CSV table of C-alpha atoms in Angstrom, one decimal:
chain,number,residue,atom,x,y,z
A,80,MET,CA,15.1,21.4,32.0
A,81,THR,CA,15.3,20.8,28.3
A,82,GLU,CA,12.3,22.0,26.3
A,83,LYS,CA,10.2,19.2,24.8
A,84,GLU,CA,10.1,19.0,21.1
A,85,THR,CA,7.6,17.5,18.6
A,86,ILE,CA,8.6,15.8,15.4
A,87,VAL,CA,5.9,16.0,12.8
A,88,VAL,CA,5.5,13.1,10.4
A,89,ILE,CA,3.4,13.9,7.3
A,90,GLY,CA,1.5,10.9,5.7
A,91,ALA,CA,-0.2,8.0,7.3
A,92,GLY,CA,0.4,5.4,4.6
A,93,ILE,CA,2.6,2.4,5.2
A,94,LEU,CA,5.8,4.5,5.3
A,95,GLY,CA,4.4,7.2,7.5
A,96,LEU,CA,2.9,4.8,10.0
A,97,THR,CA,6.0,2.6,10.2
A,98,THR,CA,8.4,5.5,10.4
A,99,ALA,CA,6.3,7.2,13.1
A,100,LEU,CA,6.2,4.0,15.2
A,101,HIS,CA,9.9,3.3,14.8
A,102,LEU,CA,10.9,6.8,15.7
A,103,GLN,CA,8.6,6.7,18.7
A,104,SER,CA,10.2,3.5,19.9
A,105,ASN,CA,13.7,5.0,19.9
A,106,LEU,CA,13.2,8.5,21.1
A,107,SER,CA,13.8,9.9,24.6
A,108,PRO,CA,10.8,11.3,26.5
A,109,GLN,CA,12.0,14.8,25.5
A,110,GLN,CA,10.7,14.2,22.0
A,111,THR,CA,7.2,13.3,20.8
A,112,ILE,CA,5.6,12.4,17.5
A,113,LEU,CA,2.7,14.1,15.8
A,114,LEU,CA,1.4,12.1,12.8
A,115,CYS,CA,-0.5,14.3,10.4
A,116,ALA,CA,-2.3,13.2,7.3
A,117,ARG,CA,-5.2,13.8,5.0
A,118,GLU,CA,-6.1,10.1,5.2
A,119,PHE,CA,-5.7,7.5,8.0
A,120,PRO,CA,-6.5,3.8,8.0
A,121,HIS,CA,-10.0,4.6,9.3
A,122,SER,CA,-10.7,7.3,6.7
A,123,PRO,CA,-13.2,7.0,3.9
A,124,GLU,CA,-12.0,5.0,1.0
A,125,SER,CA,-9.7,6.8,-1.4
A,126,LEU,CA,-7.7,5.2,-4.2
A,127,ASN,CA,-4.9,7.8,-3.4
A,128,TYR,CA,-4.4,6.1,0.0
A,129,ALA,CA,-2.4,3.4,-1.8
A,130,SER,CA,-1.5,1.3,1.3
A,131,ALA,CA,-5.1,0.1,1.8
A,132,TRP,CA,-5.2,-1.4,-1.7
A,133,ALA,CA,-1.9,-3.3,-1.7
A,134,GLY,CA,-1.6,-7.1,-2.1
A,135,ALA,CA,0.5,-7.2,0.0
A,136,HIS,CA,3.3,-9.8,0.2
A,137,PHE,CA,7.1,-9.9,0.4
A,138,ARG,CA,9.0,-10.8,-2.7
A,139,PRO,CA,12.7,-10.0,-3.5
A,140,VAL,CA,13.7,-7.9,-6.5
A,141,LEU,CA,17.1,-8.5,-8.1
A,142,SER,CA,19.5,-5.5,-7.8
A,143,SER,CA,20.5,-4.0,-11.1
A,144,ASN,CA,21.5,-0.4,-10.0
A,145,PRO,CA,22.5,1.5,-6.8
A,146,ALA,CA,18.8,2.4,-5.9
A,147,LEU,CA,17.8,-1.2,-6.1
A,148,ALA,CA,20.8,-2.3,-4.1
A,149,ARG,CA,19.8,0.1,-1.3
A,150,GLU,CA,16.2,-1.3,-1.5
A,151,ASP,CA,17.7,-4.8,-1.1
A,152,THR,CA,19.2,-3.9,2.3
A,153,GLN,CA,15.9,-2.3,3.3
A,154,ALA,CA,14.0,-5.4,2.2
A,155,GLN,CA,16.3,-7.7,4.2
A,156,ARG,CA,15.7,-5.7,7.4
A,157,THR,CA,12.0,-5.6,6.8
A,158,TYR,CA,11.9,-9.4,6.4
A,159,THR,CA,13.6,-9.8,9.8
A,160,HIS,CA,11.0,-7.5,11.4
A,161,PHE,CA,8.1,-9.3,9.7
A,162,THR,CA,9.5,-12.6,11.0
A,163,ARG,CA,9.1,-11.3,14.5
A,164,LEU,CA,5.7,-9.8,13.9
A,165,ALA,CA,4.3,-13.0,12.4
A,166,ALA,CA,5.5,-15.0,15.4
A,167,GLN,CA,4.6,-12.6,18.2
A,168,GLU,CA,1.7,-10.5,16.9
A,169,PRO,CA,-0.8,-12.7,15.0
A,170,GLY,CA,-3.4,-9.9,15.3
A,171,SER,CA,-1.2,-7.5,13.3
A,172,GLY,CA,-2.4,-9.1,10.0
A,173,VAL,CA,1.1,-10.3,9.1
A,174,GLN,CA,1.4,-14.1,8.4
A,175,SER,CA,4.3,-16.3,7.5
A,176,LEU,CA,3.6,-18.8,4.6
A,177,PRO,CA,5.2,-20.4,1.6
A,178,GLY,CA,6.1,-18.3,-1.4
A,179,ILE,CA,6.4,-19.7,-4.9
A,180,GLU,CA,7.7,-18.1,-8.1
A,181,TYR,CA,7.4,-19.4,-11.6
A,182,LEU,CA,9.0,-17.6,-14.5
A,183,GLU,CA,8.3,-18.7,-18.1
A,184,SER,CA,10.7,-16.1,-19.7
A,185,PRO,CA,13.2,-15.2,-17.0
A,186,PRO,CA,15.3,-12.1,-17.6
A,187,ALA,CA,19.1,-12.7,-17.9
A,188,GLU,CA,19.8,-11.7,-14.4
A,189,TYR,CA,17.8,-14.6,-13.1
A,190,LEU,CA,20.2,-17.0,-14.7
A,191,ASP,CA,23.2,-15.6,-12.7
A,192,ALA,CA,23.7,-17.7,-9.6
A,193,GLU,CA,25.4,-14.9,-7.7
A,194,ASN,CA,22.5,-12.5,-8.3
A,195,ILE,CA,20.0,-15.0,-7.1
A,196,GLN,CA,22.0,-15.8,-3.9
A,197,LYS,CA,22.3,-12.1,-3.1
A,198,ALA,CA,18.6,-11.4,-3.6
A,199,TYR,CA,17.1,-14.6,-2.2
A,200,GLY,CA,19.8,-16.2,0.0
A,201,TYR,CA,18.6,-14.7,3.2
A,202,LEU,CA,15.1,-16.0,2.9
A,203,ASP,CA,14.2,-18.9,5.2
A,204,GLY,CA,13.9,-22.1,3.3
A,205,PHE,CA,15.0,-20.7,0.0
A,206,GLN,CA,15.3,-23.3,-2.7
A,207,GLN,CA,15.6,-22.9,-6.4
A,208,LEU,CA,13.3,-25.4,-8.2
A,209,GLN,CA,14.6,-27.8,-10.9
A,210,GLY,CA,13.4,-30.4,-13.3
A,211,GLU,CA,10.1,-32.1,-12.3
A,212,ASP,CA,9.5,-29.4,-9.6
A,213,LEU,CA,8.8,-26.9,-12.4
A,214,PRO,CA,5.4,-26.8,-14.2
A,215,LYS,CA,5.4,-27.1,-18.0
A,216,ASP,CA,6.8,-24.0,-19.8
A,217,VAL,CA,8.4,-22.6,-16.6
A,218,LYS,CA,12.1,-22.0,-17.1
A,219,TRP,CA,13.0,-20.7,-13.6
A,220,GLY,CA,11.3,-21.3,-10.2
A,221,ALA,CA,11.9,-20.9,-6.5
A,222,LYS,CA,10.2,-21.4,-3.2
A,223,TYR,CA,10.9,-19.8,0.2
A,224,THR,CA,9.2,-18.6,3.4
A,225,THR,CA,7.6,-15.3,2.8
A,226,PHE,CA,4.9,-13.0,4.4
A,227,ALA,CA,1.4,-12.0,3.4
A,228,VAL,CA,-0.1,-8.9,4.9
A,229,ASN,CA,-3.8,-7.8,5.2
A,230,PRO,CA,-3.2,-4.1,4.6
A,231,PRO,CA,-6.3,-2.6,6.2
A,232,VAL,CA,-5.8,-4.7,9.3
A,233,TYR,CA,-2.0,-4.1,9.5
A,234,CYS,CA,-2.2,-0.3,8.9
A,235,ALA,CA,-4.9,0.0,11.6
A,236,TRP,CA,-2.7,-2.1,13.9
A,237,LEU,CA,0.3,0.2,13.3
A,238,LEU,CA,-1.8,3.2,14.1
A,239,ARG,CA,-3.2,1.6,17.2
A,240,GLN,CA,0.3,0.8,18.5
A,241,PHE,CA,1.4,4.4,17.8
A,242,VAL,CA,-1.5,5.9,19.7
A,243,LEU,CA,-1.3,3.5,22.6
A,244,ARG,CA,2.3,4.5,23.1
A,245,GLY,CA,1.4,8.1,23.4
A,246,GLY,CA,1.6,9.3,19.8
A,247,GLU,CA,-0.7,12.1,18.6
A,248,THR,CA,-2.6,12.3,15.3
A,249,ARG,CA,-4.2,15.1,13.3
A,250,GLU,CA,-6.3,14.9,10.2
A,251,TYR,CA,-5.2,17.7,8.0
A,252,THR,CA,-4.6,18.3,4.3
A,253,VAL,CA,-1.1,19.7,4.0
A,254,VAL,CA,-0.5,22.0,1.0
A,255,ASP,CA,3.1,22.9,1.6
A,256,LEU,CA,5.6,20.9,3.7
A,257,ARG,CA,6.6,24.1,5.6
A,258,GLU,CA,3.1,23.9,7.2
A,259,GLY,CA,4.4,21.0,9.2
A,260,PHE,CA,6.4,23.3,11.5
A,261,TYR,CA,3.2,24.9,12.6
A,262,LEU,CA,0.9,21.9,13.1
A,263,ALA,CA,1.8,21.0,16.7
A,264,GLU,CA,-0.2,23.8,18.3
A,265,GLY,CA,2.5,26.0,19.7
A,266,LYS,CA,4.9,23.2,20.5
A,267,ARG,CA,8.5,23.4,19.3
A,268,VAL,CA,9.0,21.7,15.9
A,269,ARG,CA,12.4,21.6,14.2
A,270,THR,CA,11.9,18.4,12.1
A,271,VAL,CA,9.2,17.5,9.6
A,272,VAL,CA,9.4,14.0,8.1
A,273,ASN,CA,7.9,13.8,4.6
A,274,CYS,CA,6.2,10.4,4.1
A,275,SER,CA,3.6,11.9,1.7
A,276,GLY,CA,4.0,9.3,-1.0
A,277,LEU,CA,4.4,11.5,-4.0
A,278,GLY,CA,6.6,14.0,-2.2
A,279,MET,CA,4.5,17.1,-2.6
A,280,GLY,CA,5.8,19.0,-5.6
A,281,ASP,CA,8.6,16.6,-6.6
A,282,LYS,CA,8.6,16.6,-10.4
A,283,ARG,CA,10.3,13.2,-10.5
A,284,ALA,CA,7.3,11.6,-8.6
A,285,PHE,CA,4.5,9.9,-10.5
A,286,ILE,CA,1.7,7.4,-10.0
A,287,ILE,CA,1.4,3.9,-11.1
A,288,LYS,CA,-2.2,2.7,-11.5
A,289,GLY,CA,-2.7,-0.9,-10.3
A,290,GLN,CA,-5.7,-3.1,-10.7
A,291,THR,CA,-6.3,-6.3,-8.8
A,292,CYS,CA,-9.3,-8.5,-7.9
A,293,LEU,CA,-10.3,-9.6,-4.4
A,294,VAL,CA,-11.8,-13.1,-4.4
A,295,ARG,CA,-13.2,-15.4,-1.7
A,296,ASN,CA,-11.3,-18.4,-2.9
A,297,PRO,CA,-8.9,-19.5,-0.1
A,298,CYS,CA,-5.2,-20.0,-0.7
A,299,SER,CA,-2.4,-21.0,1.6
A,300,VAL,CA,0.6,-19.8,-0.4
A,301,THR,CA,1.6,-16.8,-2.4
A,302,ILE,CA,2.3,-17.5,-6.1
A,303,THR,CA,4.0,-15.1,-8.5
A,304,ARG,CA,4.0,-16.2,-12.1
A,305,GLN,CA,5.7,-14.5,-15.1
A,306,ASN,CA,3.9,-15.4,-18.3
A,307,SER,CA,5.7,-16.1,-21.6
A,308,ASP,CA,4.8,-12.6,-22.9
A,309,GLY,CA,6.6,-10.9,-20.0
A,310,SER,CA,3.4,-10.0,-18.1
A,311,TRP,CA,3.0,-11.0,-14.4
A,312,SER,CA,0.3,-12.7,-12.5
A,313,PHE,CA,0.0,-13.4,-8.8
A,314,CYS,CA,-2.2,-14.5,-5.9
A,315,ILE,CA,-1.8,-13.4,-2.3
A,316,PRO,CA,-4.0,-14.5,0.5
A,317,ARG,CA,-5.0,-11.8,3.0
A,318,PRO,CA,-4.5,-13.1,6.6
A,319,LEU,CA,-7.3,-13.3,9.1
A,320,GLY,CA,-10.0,-14.2,6.6
A,321,GLY,CA,-9.5,-11.3,4.2
A,322,GLY,CA,-9.9,-13.3,1.0
A,323,THR,CA,-7.3,-13.6,-1.7
A,324,ILE,CA,-5.8,-10.9,-4.0
A,325,VAL,CA,-5.4,-11.9,-7.7
A,326,GLY,CA,-3.4,-9.5,-9.8
A,327,GLY,CA,-2.2,-7.4,-11.2
A,328,THR,CA,-1.3,-4.5,-13.5
A,329,LYS,CA,1.1,-1.6,-13.5
A,330,GLN,CA,0.2,1.5,-15.6
A,331,PRO,CA,2.5,4.5,-15.0
A,332,HIS,CA,0.9,7.9,-15.3
A,333,ASN,CA,-2.6,6.4,-15.7
A,334,TRP,CA,-5.1,8.6,-13.8
A,335,ASP,CA,-8.3,6.7,-14.7
A,336,PRO,CA,-9.9,5.8,-11.3
A,337,ASN,CA,-12.2,3.2,-12.8
A,338,PRO,CA,-11.5,-0.6,-12.8
A,339,SER,CA,-11.6,-2.2,-16.2
A,340,LEU,CA,-13.8,-5.3,-16.7
A,341,GLU,CA,-11.6,-6.3,-19.5
A,342,THR,CA,-8.6,-6.2,-17.2
A,343,ARG,CA,-10.4,-8.2,-14.6
A,344,ALA,CA,-11.3,-10.9,-17.1
A,345,LYS,CA,-7.6,-11.1,-18.2
A,346,LEU,CA,-6.3,-11.3,-14.6
A,347,LEU,CA,-8.7,-14.1,-13.7
A,348,ALA,CA,-8.1,-16.0,-16.9
A,349,ASN,CA,-4.3,-15.9,-16.4
A,350,ALA,CA,-4.6,-17.0,-12.7
A,351,ALA,CA,-7.1,-19.7,-13.4
A,352,LYS,CA,-4.4,-21.6,-15.3
A,353,TRP,CA,-2.4,-22.2,-12.1
A,354,PHE,CA,-4.4,-21.1,-9.1
A,355,PRO,CA,-4.6,-23.8,-6.4
A,356,PHE,CA,-8.4,-24.2,-6.4
A,357,GLU,CA,-9.8,-26.4,-3.6
A,358,GLU,CA,-10.4,-30.0,-4.7
A,359,GLY,CA,-14.0,-30.5,-5.8
A,360,SER,CA,-14.5,-26.9,-6.6
A,361,GLU,CA,-15.7,-25.7,-10.0
A,362,LYS,CA,-12.4,-23.9,-10.5
A,363,LYS,CA,-14.0,-20.6,-10.8
A,364,PHE,CA,-13.3,-17.4,-8.9
A,365,ASP,CA,-15.8,-15.9,-6.5
A,366,VAL,CA,-15.2,-12.2,-7.0
A,367,ILE,CA,-15.8,-9.8,-4.0
A,368,ARG,CA,-14.6,-6.6,-5.7
A,369,ASP,CA,-12.3,-5.0,-8.2
A,370,ILE,CA,-9.5,-2.9,-6.6
A,371,VAL,CA,-7.8,0.1,-8.1
A,372,GLY,CA,-4.9,2.0,-6.3
A,373,ARG,CA,-2.3,4.6,-7.2
A,374,ARG,CA,1.2,3.5,-6.2
A,375,PRO,CA,3.4,6.6,-5.4
A,376,ALA,CA,6.6,6.1,-7.4
A,377,ARG,CA,9.6,8.2,-8.2
A,378,GLU,CA,12.2,8.3,-11.0
A,379,GLY,CA,15.5,7.3,-9.6
A,380,GLY,CA,13.9,5.4,-6.7
A,381,ILE,CA,13.0,6.3,-3.1
A,382,ARG,CA,14.1,9.7,-1.8
A,383,ILE,CA,15.6,9.6,1.6
A,384,ASP,CA,17.6,12.7,2.5
A,385,ALA,CA,17.6,15.8,4.8
A,386,GLU,CA,16.8,19.2,3.5
A,387,LYS,CA,17.7,22.2,5.7
A,388,LEU,CA,15.4,25.2,5.0
A,389,SER,CA,17.1,28.4,4.1
A,390,ASP,CA,15.1,30.4,6.7
A,391,ASP,CA,16.5,28.2,9.5
A,392,ARG,CA,13.0,27.1,10.4
A,393,GLY,CA,14.2,23.5,10.6
A,394,VAL,CA,14.9,20.4,8.6
A,395,ILE,CA,12.6,18.4,6.3
A,396,VAL,CA,13.5,14.7,6.2
A,397,HIS,CA,12.2,13.1,3.0
A,398,ALA,CA,11.1,9.4,2.8
A,399,TYR,CA,8.8,8.8,-0.2
A,400,GLY,CA,8.4,7.3,-3.6
A,401,ALA,CA,8.5,3.5,-2.8
A,402,GLY,CA,6.1,2.7,-5.7
A,403,GLY,CA,4.7,-0.8,-5.2
A,404,ARG,CA,7.3,-1.9,-2.6
A,405,GLY,CA,6.1,0.1,0.5
A,406,PHE,CA,5.3,-2.9,2.6
A,407,GLU,CA,8.4,-4.8,1.6
A,408,LEU,CA,10.8,-2.0,2.4
A,409,SER,CA,8.9,-0.3,5.2
A,410,TRP,CA,10.9,-1.2,8.3
A,411,GLY,CA,14.2,-0.8,6.5
A,412,ILE,CA,13.2,2.7,5.3
A,413,ALA,CA,12.1,3.7,8.8
A,414,GLU,CA,15.5,2.6,10.2
A,415,ASP,CA,17.2,4.6,7.5
A,416,VAL,CA,15.2,7.7,8.4
A,417,PHE,CA,16.0,7.4,12.1
A,418,ASN,CA,19.8,6.9,11.3
A,419,LEU,CA,19.7,9.9,9.0
A,420,MET,CA,18.1,12.0,11.7
A,421,ARG,CA,20.6,10.8,14.2
A,422,GLU,CA,23.5,11.8,11.9
A,423,ASN,CA,22.0,15.2,11.6
A,424,GLY,CA,21.5,15.7,15.4
A,425,LEU,CA,17.7,15.7,15.1
A,426,VAL,CA,16.9,12.9,17.5
A,427,ARG,CA,17.5,12.3,21.2
A,428,GLU,CA,17.8,8.6,21.7
A,429,LYS,CA,16.5,6.6,24.7
A,430,ALA,CA,19.0,6.1,27.4
A,431,SER,CA,20.5,2.6,27.4
A,432,LEU,CA,19.8,0.5,30.5
């Protein structure tokens, strides 16, 4: 009889949770998953657990280099998966709804029809807006079917699915990735999947501080608006009564954990110009809280590769550094991790019926 083996996934943010669940769904009974992390969806609040602080919504990004081209394929596959979740799992916190973009000063790549078709063409209902459909001062616009996610609900749902299907968890602060080979309490481990966000020691990894504002004002669409000065503003409703996110900022290498009242005022003032307030309201935001999170980014883009240790202990499969696109790329990244592990002979797939 073949010895059972445990695959250890380090990190329980959006990439760790999604990867653990996807691996679990495709493995034979001879392999099990241990999800090990310092913080889980039920853990005390920490701005380093970036997934809980995300918007989060699905929005394409135009490809301008090989890393973004890979992200584009990951995004398309994630979009397909979110389509199924929104239709079949309403309790997951993923909801299908209209998405609108308005750009006052569009970059040159947005004026190339081929670029737009490649980035947006697969979206249900995609339509580029023209003429009277564009607000004053807007030079480029589009609408399509997108998804909004309630991150605390969705992350808890992913973890629940993983546990209900037999996955094991362990709260543990990993100091070195090599620890992963010893965390399964005597069980055989030859693969550790590194979904730690910042990669644990990767000098190319860095944080991007983001600040948004959670408000009670309801909204039935996501709106992304680029202002004439190049700054961005957006609103994203959180499904299942989670309020609406108004944002946002991106500040690389900023370790200040505190929200800025000045930033809050600017975010709300920008959004007040176009936010779809309810008719009869005073057109003011009812603020619940300021949100600060640290997006785990990486120079050169996401790292997905397999590293064989020199002592033959096993293989570390890396999957981290998604920055602010973790939700948008999550299922595509999880599939890429599984395919990479299959190519390296690290997974035993379920038998086909």
